[in-house]
mmCIF file of C-alpha atoms and ligand atoms in Angstrom:
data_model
loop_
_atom_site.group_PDB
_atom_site.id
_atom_site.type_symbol
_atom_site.label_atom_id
_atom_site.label_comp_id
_atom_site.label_asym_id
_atom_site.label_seq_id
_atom_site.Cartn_x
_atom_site.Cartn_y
_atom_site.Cartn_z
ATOM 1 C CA UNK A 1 20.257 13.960 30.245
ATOM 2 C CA UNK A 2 16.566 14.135 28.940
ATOM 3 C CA UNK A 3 13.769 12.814 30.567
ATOM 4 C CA UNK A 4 12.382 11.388 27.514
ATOM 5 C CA UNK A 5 11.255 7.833 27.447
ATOM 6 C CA UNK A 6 10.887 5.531 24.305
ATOM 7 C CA UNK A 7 9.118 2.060 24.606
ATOM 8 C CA UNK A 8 10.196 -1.025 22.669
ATOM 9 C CA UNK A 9 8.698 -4.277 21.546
ATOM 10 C CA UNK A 10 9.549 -7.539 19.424
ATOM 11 C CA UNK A 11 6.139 -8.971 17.834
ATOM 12 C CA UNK A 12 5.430 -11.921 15.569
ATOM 13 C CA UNK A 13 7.845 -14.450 14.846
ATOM 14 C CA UNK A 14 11.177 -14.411 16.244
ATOM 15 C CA UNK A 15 14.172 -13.975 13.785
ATOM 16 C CA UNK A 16 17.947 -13.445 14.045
ATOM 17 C CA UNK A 17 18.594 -9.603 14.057
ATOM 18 C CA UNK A 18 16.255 -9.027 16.880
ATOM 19 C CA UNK A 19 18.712 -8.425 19.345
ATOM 20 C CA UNK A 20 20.924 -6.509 17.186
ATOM 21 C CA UNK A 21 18.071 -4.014 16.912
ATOM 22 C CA UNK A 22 17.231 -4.018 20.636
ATOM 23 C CA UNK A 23 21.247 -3.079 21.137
ATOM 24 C CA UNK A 24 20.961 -0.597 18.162
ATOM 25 C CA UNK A 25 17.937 1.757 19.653
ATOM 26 C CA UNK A 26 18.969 0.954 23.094
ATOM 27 C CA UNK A 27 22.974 1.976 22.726
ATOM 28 C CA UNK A 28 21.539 5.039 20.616
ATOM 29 C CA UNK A 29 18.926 6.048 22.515
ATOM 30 C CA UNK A 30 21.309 6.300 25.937
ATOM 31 C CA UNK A 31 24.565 7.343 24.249
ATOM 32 C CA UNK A 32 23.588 9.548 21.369
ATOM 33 C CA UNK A 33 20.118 11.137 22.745
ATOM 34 C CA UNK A 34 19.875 10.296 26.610
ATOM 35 C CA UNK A 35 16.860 8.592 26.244
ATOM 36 C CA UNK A 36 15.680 6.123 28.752
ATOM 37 C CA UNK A 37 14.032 2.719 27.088
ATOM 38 C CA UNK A 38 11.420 0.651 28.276
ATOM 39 C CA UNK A 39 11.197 -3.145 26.705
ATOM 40 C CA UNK A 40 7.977 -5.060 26.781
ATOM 41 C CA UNK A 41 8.251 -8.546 27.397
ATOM 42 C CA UNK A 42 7.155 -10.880 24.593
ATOM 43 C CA UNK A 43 5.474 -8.178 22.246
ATOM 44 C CA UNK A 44 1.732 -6.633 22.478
ATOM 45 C CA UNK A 45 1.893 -9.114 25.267
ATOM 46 C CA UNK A 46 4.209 -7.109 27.767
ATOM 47 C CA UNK A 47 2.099 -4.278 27.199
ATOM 48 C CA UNK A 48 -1.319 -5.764 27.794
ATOM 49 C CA UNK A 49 0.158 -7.661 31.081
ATOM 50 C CA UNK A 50 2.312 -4.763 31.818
ATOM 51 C CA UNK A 51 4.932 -7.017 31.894
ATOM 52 C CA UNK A 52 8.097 -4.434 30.794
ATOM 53 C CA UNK A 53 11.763 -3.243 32.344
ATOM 54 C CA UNK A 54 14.364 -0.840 31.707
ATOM 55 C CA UNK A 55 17.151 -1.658 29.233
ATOM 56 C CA UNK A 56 20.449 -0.808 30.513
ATOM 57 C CA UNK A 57 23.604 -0.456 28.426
ATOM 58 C CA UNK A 58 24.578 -3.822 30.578
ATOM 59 C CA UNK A 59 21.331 -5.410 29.301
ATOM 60 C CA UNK A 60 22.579 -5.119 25.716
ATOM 61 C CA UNK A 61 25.889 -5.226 25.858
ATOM 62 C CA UNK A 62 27.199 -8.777 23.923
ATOM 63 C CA UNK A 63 23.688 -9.346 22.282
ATOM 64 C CA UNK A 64 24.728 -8.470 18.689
ATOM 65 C CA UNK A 65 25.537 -11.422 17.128
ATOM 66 C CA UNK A 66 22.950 -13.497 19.135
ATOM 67 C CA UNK A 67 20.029 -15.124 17.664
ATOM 68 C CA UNK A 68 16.193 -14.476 19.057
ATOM 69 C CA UNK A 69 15.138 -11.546 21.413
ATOM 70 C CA UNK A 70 16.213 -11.334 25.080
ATOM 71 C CA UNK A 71 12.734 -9.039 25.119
ATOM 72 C CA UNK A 72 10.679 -12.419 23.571
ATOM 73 C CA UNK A 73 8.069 -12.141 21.329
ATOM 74 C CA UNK A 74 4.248 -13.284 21.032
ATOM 75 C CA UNK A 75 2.639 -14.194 17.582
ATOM 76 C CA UNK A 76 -0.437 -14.281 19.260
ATOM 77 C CA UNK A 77 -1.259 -11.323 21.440
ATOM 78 C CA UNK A 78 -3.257 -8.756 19.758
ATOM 79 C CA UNK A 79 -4.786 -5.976 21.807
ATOM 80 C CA UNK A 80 -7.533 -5.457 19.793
ATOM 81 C CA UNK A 81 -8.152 -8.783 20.072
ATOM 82 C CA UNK A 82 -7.128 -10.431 23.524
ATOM 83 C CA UNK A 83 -7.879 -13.944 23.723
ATOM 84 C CA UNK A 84 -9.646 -14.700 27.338
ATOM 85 C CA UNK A 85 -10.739 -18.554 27.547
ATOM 86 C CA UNK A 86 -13.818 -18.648 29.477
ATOM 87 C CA UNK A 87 -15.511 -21.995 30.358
ATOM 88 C CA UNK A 88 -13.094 -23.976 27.370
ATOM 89 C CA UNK A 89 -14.488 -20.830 25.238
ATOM 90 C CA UNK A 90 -12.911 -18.571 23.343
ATOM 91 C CA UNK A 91 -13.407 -14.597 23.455
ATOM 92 C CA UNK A 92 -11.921 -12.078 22.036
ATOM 93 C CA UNK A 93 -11.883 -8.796 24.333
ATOM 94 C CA UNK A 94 -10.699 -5.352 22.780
ATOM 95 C CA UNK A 95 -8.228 -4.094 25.858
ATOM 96 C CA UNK A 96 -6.400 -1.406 23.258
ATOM 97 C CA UNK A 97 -7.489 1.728 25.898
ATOM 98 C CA UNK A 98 -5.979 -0.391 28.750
ATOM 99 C CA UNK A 99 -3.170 -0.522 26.741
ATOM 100 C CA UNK A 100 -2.860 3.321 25.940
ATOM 101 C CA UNK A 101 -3.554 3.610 29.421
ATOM 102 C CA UNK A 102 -0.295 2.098 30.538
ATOM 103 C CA UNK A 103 1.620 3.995 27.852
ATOM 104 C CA UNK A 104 0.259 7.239 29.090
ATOM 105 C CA UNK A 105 1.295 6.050 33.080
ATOM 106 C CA UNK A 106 4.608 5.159 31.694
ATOM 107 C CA UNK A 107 5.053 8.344 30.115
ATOM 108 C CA UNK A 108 6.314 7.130 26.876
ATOM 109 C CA UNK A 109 7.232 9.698 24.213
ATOM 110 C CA UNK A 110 7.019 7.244 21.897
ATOM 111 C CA UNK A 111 6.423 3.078 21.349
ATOM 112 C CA UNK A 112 8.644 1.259 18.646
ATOM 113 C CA UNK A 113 7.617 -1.676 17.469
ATOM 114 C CA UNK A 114 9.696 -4.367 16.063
ATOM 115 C CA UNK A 115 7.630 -6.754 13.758
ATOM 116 C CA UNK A 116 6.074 -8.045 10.759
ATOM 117 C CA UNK A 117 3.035 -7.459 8.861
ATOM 118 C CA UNK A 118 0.331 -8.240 11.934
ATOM 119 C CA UNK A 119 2.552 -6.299 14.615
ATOM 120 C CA UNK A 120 2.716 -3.288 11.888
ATOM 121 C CA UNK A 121 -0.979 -3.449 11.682
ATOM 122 C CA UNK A 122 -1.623 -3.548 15.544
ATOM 123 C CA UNK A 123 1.155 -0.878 15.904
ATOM 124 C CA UNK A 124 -1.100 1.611 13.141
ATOM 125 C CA UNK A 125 -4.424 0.741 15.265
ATOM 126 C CA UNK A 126 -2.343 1.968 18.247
ATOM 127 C CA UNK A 127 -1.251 4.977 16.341
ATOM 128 C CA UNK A 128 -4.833 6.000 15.467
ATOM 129 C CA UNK A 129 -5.630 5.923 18.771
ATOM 130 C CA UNK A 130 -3.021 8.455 20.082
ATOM 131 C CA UNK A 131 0.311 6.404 20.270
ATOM 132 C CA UNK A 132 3.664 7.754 18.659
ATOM 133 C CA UNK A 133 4.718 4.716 16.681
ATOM 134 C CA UNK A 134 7.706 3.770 15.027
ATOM 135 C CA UNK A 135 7.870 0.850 13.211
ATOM 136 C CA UNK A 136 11.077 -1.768 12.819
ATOM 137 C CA UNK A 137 10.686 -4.420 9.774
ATOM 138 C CA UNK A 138 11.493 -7.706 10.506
ATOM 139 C CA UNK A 139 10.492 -11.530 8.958
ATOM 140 C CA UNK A 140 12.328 -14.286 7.406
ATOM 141 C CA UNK A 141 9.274 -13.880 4.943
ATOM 142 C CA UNK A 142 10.527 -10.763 3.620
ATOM 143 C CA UNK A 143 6.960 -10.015 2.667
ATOM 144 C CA UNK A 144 6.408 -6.592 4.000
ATOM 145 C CA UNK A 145 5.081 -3.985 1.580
ATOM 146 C CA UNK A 146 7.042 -0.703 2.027
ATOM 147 C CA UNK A 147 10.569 -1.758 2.208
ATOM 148 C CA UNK A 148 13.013 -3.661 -0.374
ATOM 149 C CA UNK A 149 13.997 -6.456 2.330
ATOM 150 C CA UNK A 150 13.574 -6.949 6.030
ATOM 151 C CA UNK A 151 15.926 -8.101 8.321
ATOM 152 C CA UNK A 152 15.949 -11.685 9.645
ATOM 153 C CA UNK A 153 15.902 -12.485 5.768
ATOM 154 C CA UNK A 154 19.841 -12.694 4.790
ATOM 155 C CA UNK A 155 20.215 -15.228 7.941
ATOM 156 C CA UNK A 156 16.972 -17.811 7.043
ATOM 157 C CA UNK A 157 18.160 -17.591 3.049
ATOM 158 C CA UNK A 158 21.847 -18.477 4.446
ATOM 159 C CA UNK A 159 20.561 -21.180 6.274
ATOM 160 C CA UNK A 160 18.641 -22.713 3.600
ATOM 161 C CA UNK A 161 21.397 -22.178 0.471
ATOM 162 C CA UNK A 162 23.451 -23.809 3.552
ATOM 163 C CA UNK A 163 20.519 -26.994 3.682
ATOM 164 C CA UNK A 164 20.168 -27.200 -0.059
ATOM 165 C CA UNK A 165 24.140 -27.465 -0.578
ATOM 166 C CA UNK A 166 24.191 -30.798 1.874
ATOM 167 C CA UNK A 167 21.142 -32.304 0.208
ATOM 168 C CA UNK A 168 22.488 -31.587 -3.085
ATOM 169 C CA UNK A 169 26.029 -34.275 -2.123
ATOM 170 C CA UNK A 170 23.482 -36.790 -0.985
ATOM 171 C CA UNK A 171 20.754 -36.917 -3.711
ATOM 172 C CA UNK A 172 23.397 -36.849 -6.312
ATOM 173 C CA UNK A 173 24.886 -39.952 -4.217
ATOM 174 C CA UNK A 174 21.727 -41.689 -4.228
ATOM 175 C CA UNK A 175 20.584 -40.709 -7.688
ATOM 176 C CA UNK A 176 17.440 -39.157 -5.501
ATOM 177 C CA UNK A 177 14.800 -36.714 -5.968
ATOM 178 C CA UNK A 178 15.459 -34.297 -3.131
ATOM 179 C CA UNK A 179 13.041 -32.274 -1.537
ATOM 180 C CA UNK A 180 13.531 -29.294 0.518
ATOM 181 C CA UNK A 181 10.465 -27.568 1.998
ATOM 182 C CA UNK A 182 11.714 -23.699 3.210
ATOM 183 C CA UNK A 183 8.881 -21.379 4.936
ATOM 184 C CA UNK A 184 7.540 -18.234 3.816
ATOM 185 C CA UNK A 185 4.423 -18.207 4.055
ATOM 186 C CA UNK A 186 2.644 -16.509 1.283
ATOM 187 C CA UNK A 187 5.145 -15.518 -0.076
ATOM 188 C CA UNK A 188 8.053 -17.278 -2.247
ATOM 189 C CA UNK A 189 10.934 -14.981 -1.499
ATOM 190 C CA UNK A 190 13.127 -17.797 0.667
ATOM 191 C CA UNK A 191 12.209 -20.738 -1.776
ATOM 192 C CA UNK A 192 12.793 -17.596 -5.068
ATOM 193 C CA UNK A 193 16.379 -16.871 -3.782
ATOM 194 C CA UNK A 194 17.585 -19.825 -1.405
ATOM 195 C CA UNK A 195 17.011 -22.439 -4.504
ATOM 196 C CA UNK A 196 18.110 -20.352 -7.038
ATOM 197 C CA UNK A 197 21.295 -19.542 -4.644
ATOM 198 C CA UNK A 198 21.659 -23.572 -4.151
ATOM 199 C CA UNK A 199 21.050 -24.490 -7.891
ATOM 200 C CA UNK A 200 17.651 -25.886 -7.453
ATOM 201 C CA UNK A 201 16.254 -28.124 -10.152
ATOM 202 C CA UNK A 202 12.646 -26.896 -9.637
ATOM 203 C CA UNK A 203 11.406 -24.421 -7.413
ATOM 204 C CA UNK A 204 7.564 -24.499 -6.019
ATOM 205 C CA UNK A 205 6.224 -20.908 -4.584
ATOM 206 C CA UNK A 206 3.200 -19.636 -4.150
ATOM 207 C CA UNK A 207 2.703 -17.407 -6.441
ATOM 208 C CA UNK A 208 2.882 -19.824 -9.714
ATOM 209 C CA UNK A 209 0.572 -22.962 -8.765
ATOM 210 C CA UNK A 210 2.216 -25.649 -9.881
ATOM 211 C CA UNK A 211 1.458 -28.478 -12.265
ATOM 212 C CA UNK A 212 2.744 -31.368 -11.284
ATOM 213 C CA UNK A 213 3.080 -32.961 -14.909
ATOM 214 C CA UNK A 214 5.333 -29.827 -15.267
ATOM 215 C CA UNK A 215 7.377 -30.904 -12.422
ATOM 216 C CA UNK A 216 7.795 -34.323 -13.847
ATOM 217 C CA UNK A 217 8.800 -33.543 -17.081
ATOM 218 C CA UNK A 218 11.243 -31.051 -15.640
ATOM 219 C CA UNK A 219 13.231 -34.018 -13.877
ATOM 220 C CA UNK A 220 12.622 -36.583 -16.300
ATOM 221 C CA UNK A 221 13.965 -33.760 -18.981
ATOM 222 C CA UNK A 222 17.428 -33.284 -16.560
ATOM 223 C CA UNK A 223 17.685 -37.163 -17.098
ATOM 224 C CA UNK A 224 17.191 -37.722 -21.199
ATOM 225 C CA UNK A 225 18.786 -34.360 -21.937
ATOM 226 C CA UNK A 226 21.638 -34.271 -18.959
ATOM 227 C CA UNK A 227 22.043 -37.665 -18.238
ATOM 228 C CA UNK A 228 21.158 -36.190 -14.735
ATOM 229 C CA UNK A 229 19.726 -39.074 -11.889
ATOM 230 C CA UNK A 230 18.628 -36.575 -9.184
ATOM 231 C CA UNK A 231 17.225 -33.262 -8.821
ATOM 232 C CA UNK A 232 16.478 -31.325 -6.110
ATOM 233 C CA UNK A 233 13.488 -29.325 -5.766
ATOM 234 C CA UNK A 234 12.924 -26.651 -3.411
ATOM 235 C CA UNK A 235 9.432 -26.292 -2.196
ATOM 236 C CA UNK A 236 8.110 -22.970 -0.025
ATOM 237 C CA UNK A 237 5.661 -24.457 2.429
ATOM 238 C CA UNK A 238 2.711 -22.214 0.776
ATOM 239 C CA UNK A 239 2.705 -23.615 -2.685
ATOM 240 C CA UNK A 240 -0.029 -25.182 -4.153
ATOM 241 C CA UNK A 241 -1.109 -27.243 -7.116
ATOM 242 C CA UNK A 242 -3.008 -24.826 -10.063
ATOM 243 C CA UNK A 243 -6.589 -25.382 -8.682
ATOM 244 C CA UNK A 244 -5.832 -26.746 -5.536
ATOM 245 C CA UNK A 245 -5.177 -25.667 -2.430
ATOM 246 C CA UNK A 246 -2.062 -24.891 0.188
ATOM 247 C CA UNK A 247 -1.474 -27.348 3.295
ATOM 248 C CA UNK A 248 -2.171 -26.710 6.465
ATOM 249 C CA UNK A 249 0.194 -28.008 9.238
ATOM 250 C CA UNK A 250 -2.099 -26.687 12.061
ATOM 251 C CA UNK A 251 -4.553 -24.177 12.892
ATOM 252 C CA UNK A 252 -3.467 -22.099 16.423
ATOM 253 C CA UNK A 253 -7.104 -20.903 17.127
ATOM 254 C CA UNK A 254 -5.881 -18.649 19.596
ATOM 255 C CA UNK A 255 -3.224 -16.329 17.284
ATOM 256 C CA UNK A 256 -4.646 -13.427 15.096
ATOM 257 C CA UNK A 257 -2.996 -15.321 11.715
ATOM 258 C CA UNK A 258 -3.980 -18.900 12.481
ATOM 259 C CA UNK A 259 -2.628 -20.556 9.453
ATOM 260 C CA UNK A 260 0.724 -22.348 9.800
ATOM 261 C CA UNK A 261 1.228 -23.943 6.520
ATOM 262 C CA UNK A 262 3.870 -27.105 6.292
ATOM 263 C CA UNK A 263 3.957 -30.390 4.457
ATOM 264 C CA UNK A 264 3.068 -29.370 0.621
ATOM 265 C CA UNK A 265 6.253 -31.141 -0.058
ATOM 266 C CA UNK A 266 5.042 -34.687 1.035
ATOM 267 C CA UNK A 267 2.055 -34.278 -1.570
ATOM 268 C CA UNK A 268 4.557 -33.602 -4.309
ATOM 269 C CA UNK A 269 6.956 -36.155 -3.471
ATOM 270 C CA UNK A 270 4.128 -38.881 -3.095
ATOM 271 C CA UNK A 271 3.309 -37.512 -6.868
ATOM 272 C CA UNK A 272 6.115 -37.746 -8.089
ATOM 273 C CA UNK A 273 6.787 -41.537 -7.158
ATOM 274 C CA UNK A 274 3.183 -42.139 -8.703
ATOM 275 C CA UNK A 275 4.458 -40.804 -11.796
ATOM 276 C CA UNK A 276 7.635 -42.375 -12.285
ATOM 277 C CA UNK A 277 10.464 -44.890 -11.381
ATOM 278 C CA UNK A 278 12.578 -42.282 -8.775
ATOM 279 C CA UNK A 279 13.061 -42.639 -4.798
ATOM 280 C CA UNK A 280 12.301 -39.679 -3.314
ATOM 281 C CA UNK A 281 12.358 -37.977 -0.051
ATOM 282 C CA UNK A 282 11.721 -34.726 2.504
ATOM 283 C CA UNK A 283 13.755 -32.216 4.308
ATOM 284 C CA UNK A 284 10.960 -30.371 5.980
ATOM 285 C CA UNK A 285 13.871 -27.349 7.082
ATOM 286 C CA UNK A 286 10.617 -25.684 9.646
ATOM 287 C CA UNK A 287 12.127 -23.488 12.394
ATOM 288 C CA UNK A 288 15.743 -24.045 12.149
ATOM 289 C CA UNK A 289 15.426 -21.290 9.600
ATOM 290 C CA UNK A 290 14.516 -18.591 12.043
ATOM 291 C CA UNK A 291 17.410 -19.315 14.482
ATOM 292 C CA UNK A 292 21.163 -18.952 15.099
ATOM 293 C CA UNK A 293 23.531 -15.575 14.491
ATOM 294 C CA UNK A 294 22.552 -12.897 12.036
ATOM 295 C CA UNK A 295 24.839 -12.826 9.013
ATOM 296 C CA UNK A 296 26.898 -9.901 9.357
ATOM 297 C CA UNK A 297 24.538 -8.279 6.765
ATOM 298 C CA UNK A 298 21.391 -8.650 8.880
ATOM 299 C CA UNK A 299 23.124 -7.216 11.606
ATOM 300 C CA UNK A 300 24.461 -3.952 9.587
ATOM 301 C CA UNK A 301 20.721 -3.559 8.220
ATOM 302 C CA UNK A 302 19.152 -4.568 11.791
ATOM 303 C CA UNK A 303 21.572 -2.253 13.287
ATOM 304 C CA UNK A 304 21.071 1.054 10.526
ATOM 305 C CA UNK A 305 17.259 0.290 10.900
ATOM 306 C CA UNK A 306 17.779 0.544 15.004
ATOM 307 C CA UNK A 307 19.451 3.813 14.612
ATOM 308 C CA UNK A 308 16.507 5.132 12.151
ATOM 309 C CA UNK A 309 13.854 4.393 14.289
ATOM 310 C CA UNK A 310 15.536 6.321 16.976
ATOM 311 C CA UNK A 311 16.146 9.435 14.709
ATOM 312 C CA UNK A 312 12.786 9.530 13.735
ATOM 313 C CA UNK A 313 11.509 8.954 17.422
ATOM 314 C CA UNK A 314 14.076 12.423 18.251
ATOM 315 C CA UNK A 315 13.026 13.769 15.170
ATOM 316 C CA UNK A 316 8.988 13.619 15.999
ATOM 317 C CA UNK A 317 8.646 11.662 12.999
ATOM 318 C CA UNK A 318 5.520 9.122 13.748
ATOM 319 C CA UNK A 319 3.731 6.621 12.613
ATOM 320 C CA UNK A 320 6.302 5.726 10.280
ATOM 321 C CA UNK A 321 7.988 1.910 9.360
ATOM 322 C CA UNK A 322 11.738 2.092 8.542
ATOM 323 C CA UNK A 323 12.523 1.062 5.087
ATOM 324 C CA UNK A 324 15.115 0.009 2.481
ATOM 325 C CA UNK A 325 15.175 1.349 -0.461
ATOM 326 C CA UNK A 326 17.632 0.610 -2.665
ATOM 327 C CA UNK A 327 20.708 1.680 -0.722
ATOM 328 C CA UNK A 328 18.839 4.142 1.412
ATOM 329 C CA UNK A 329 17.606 3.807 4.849
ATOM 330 C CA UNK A 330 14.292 5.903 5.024
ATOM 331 C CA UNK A 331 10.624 5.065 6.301
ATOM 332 C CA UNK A 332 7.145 4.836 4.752
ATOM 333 C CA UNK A 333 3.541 5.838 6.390
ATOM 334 C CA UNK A 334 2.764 2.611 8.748
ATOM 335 C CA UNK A 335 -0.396 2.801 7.593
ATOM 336 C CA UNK A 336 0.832 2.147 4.191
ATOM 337 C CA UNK A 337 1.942 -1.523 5.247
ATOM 338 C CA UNK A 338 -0.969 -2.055 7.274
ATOM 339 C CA UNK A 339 -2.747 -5.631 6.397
ATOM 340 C CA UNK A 340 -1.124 -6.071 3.148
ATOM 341 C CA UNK A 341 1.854 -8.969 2.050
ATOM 342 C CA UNK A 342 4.472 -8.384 -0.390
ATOM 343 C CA UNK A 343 4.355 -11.143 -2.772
ATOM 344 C CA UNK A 344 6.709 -12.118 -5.789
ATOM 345 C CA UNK A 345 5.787 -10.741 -9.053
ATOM 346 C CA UNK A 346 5.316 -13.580 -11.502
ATOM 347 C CA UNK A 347 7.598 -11.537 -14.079
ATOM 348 C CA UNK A 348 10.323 -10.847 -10.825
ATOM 349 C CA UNK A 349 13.820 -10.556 -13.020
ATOM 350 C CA UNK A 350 15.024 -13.482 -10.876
ATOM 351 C CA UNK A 351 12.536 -15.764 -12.265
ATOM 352 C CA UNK A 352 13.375 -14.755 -15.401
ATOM 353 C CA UNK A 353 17.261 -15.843 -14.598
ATOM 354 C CA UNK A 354 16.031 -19.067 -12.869
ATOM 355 C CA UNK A 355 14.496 -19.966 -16.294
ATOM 356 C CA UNK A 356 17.396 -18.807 -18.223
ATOM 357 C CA UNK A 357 19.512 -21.021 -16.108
ATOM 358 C CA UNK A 358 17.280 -24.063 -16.808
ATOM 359 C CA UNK A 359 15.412 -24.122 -13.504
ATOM 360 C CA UNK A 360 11.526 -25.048 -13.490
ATOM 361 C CA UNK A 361 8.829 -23.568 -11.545
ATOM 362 C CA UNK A 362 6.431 -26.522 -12.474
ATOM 363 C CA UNK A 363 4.335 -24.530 -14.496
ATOM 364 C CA UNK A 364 3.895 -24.138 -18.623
ATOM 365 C CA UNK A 365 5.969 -21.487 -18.950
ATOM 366 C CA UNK A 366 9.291 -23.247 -18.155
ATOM 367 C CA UNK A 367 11.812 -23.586 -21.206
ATOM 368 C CA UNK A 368 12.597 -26.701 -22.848
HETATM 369 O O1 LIG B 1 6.481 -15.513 9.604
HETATM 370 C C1 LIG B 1 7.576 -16.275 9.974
HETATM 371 C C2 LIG B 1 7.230 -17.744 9.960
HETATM 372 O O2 LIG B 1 8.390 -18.483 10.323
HETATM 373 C C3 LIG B 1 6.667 -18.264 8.654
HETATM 374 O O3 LIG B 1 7.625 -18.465 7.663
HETATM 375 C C4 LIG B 1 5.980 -19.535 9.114
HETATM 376 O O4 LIG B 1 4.922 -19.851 8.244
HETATM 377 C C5 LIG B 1 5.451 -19.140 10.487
HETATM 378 O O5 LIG B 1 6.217 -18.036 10.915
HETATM 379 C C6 LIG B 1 5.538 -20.245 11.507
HETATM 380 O O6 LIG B 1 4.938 -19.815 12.680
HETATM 381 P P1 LIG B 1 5.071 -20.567 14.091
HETATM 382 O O7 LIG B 1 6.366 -20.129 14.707
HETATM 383 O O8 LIG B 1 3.904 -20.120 14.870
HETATM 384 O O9 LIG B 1 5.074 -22.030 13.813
#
């Protein structure tokens, strides 16, 4: 038995695969190694509090196939930026050396971090300042640079394939336009694959702003060519009209990304009434998409990316982010991720089969 101590954390968003990651390094760390792990409760903010407690074999024994993190998670605590509210005022305090101060008394060998894009960047600041990191990628976004796919993906484009497949009996039914808003963010990977996966009519992401006369003509086209009543479109929550803007659902003042984007899909659906002589309505799919079981693939690639974060925490291998690439579990420089988003190439081949397959993305370019 060592003496060596890793610490663990879950940051940003919550997604399924969480747990399977937490059993992964945990199970490794004790069986394989003899490593004893610490686990921050709910992300940066576990260390900042010094909220934390030791994982036992007990502890994760059963999680697997369970959604969320038994560790929680914070989207908003940010060490280099801890929100104190002071008189109904906002401040931002930089407690990072408090921080490094606890991970020194703790005697951590090493911190991994379990996050997205804003917990890798935090987790690189940490790094620079004398931390062993190790970073774990997770979203339902899929949009970290440095790897192929996170984990947390498979499960939210299940769910929504799932979604789309119900609409699909009921606008066909109704002889409706359908309308299925997916998250994302930024990014279009969930509305890319999950309505190309459920046979969308038109899909709206980010990346192509769309025109709605493009998104007209697409279902009006399904009708006079097809003899097709309804269509479904499949909308990510960032997309926006060519010159216009995205939709905010709220701004949370008090989290490092304040953005939370929802409700695009109204806009269109409200447009496309204007236009022409269709009902239409909203399936606004929100968080549903980050919860329940990991598909068994999330938890094989939550579960190989548990076990490389702990070799490379044995092996003295910091400040790196495990990564898939191509069949390959290896890792990239953190600082390589830091602050950037993985976004869909306009010429990604699976636009290029959506178009092939008749699909629209609202814009010129469609076929037809
Ligand atoms: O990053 C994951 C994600 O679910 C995004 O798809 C979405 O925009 C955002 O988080 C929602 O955040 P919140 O849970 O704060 O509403």
């Amino acid at each position: 038995m060592s003496n060596k101590r890793v610490g663990l954390l879950t940051g940003g968003g919550d997604c399924p695969g969480l747990n399977a990651v937490i059993r992964g390094i945990t199970k490794s760390a004790i069986n394989q190694y003899g490593w004893e792990v610490i686990g921050f409760y709910d992300g940066f903010e576990g260390l900042i509090e010094g909220r934390f407690t030791r994982l036992t074999y007990e502890m994760v024994s059963g999680i697997l196939t369970q959604g969320g993190t038994i560790l929680g998670t914070s989207n908003k605590a940010n060490p280099f930026g801890h929100i104190v509210k002071e008189n109904g005022n906002i401040k931002k305090v930089d407690v990072s050396d408090q921080c490094m101060e606890l991970y020194h008394d703790l005697g951590l060998d090493a911190l991994i971090c379990v996050g997205g894009d804003g917990t890798m960047t935090i987790a690189g600041k940490l790094a620079e300042k004398g931390a062993k990191i190790v970073g774990v990628p997770k979203t339902i976004d899929n949009d970290l640079m440095g790897t192929d796919v996170t984990f947390g993906f498979n499960t939210a484009f299940t769910t929504a394939t799932e979604a789309i497949d119900k609409i699909h009996t009921t606008a066909q039914s109704h002889h409706r336009v359908m309308l299925v808003e997916v998250m994302g963010r930024n990014a279009g990977w969930l509305a890319l694959e999950s309505g190309l996966a459920g046979g969308g009519d038109v899909i709206l992401i980010p990346e192509l702003p769309y025109q709605i006369d493009e998104v007209v003509r697409a279902i009006r086209r399904r009708h006079t060519r097809w003899g097709k009543r309804f269509s479904i479109i499949v909308v990510s929550e960032g997309a926006r009209p060519a010159g216009g803007k995205q939709v905010y659902q709220r701004i949370v003042e008090d989290s490092p990304d304040p953005i939370r984007l929802g409700g695009i899909s109204h806009i269109v659906a409200q447009q496309i009434e204007q236009a022409m002589d269709v009902e239409t309505r909203v399936t606004i799919l929100g968080h549903l998409q980050r919860g329940g079981s990991p598909t068994p693939l999330d938890r094989l690639l939550a579960t190989q990316f548990a076990l490389k974060a702990m070799e490379l925490v044995v092996e003295g291998k910091f400040n790196q982010m495990v990564a898939l690439h191509g069949n390959r579990i290896t890792s990239v420089p953190v600082k390589t991720v830091m602050g950037k988003q993985r976004l869909v190439p306009p010429d990604h081949p699976l636009i290029k089969v959506a178009l092939s397959v008749g699909t629209s993305f609202g814009v010129p370019m469609d076929e037809g």
